[in-house]
Amino acid sequence: VITSRLLRLPCVKDVAFSRDMCSITVSDEANPSLQLLRFFAEERIGIRSFALRQPTLEDLFLQEVCA
């Protein structure tokens, strides 16, 4: 349910869950962090940690191969 609501955000390209972590792939839009944090606040979803990371070479390779 939360995945489909996240995917409705314009900046969200993919959502993946693993154990107690959620990884969200976003587009290059301005302020995806702001959009996500606003979403979590409006949905009253608690966040223990929030971090941004640049895609790795493996991420970029997989994106091109799987596209």
XYZ file of C-alpha atoms in Angstrom, residues 39-60:
22
model
C 5.027 12.774 2.206
C 6.209 10.904 5.306
C 5.072 13.734 7.581
C 1.625 13.919 5.956
C 1.235 10.121 6.166
C 2.483 10.187 9.781
C 5.215 7.665 8.995
C 8.141 7.801 11.413
C 11.660 7.900 9.996
C 14.591 6.585 11.988
C 17.222 7.615 9.433
C 17.219 9.492 6.114
C 20.221 9.534 3.785
C 20.940 10.504 0.203
C 23.474 8.742 -1.950
C 24.692 9.089 -5.487
C 24.212 6.095 -7.793
C 27.135 3.696 -8.010
C 28.614 2.547 -11.312
C 26.776 -0.742 -10.776
C 23.482 1.145 -10.340
C 24.082 3.023 -13.598
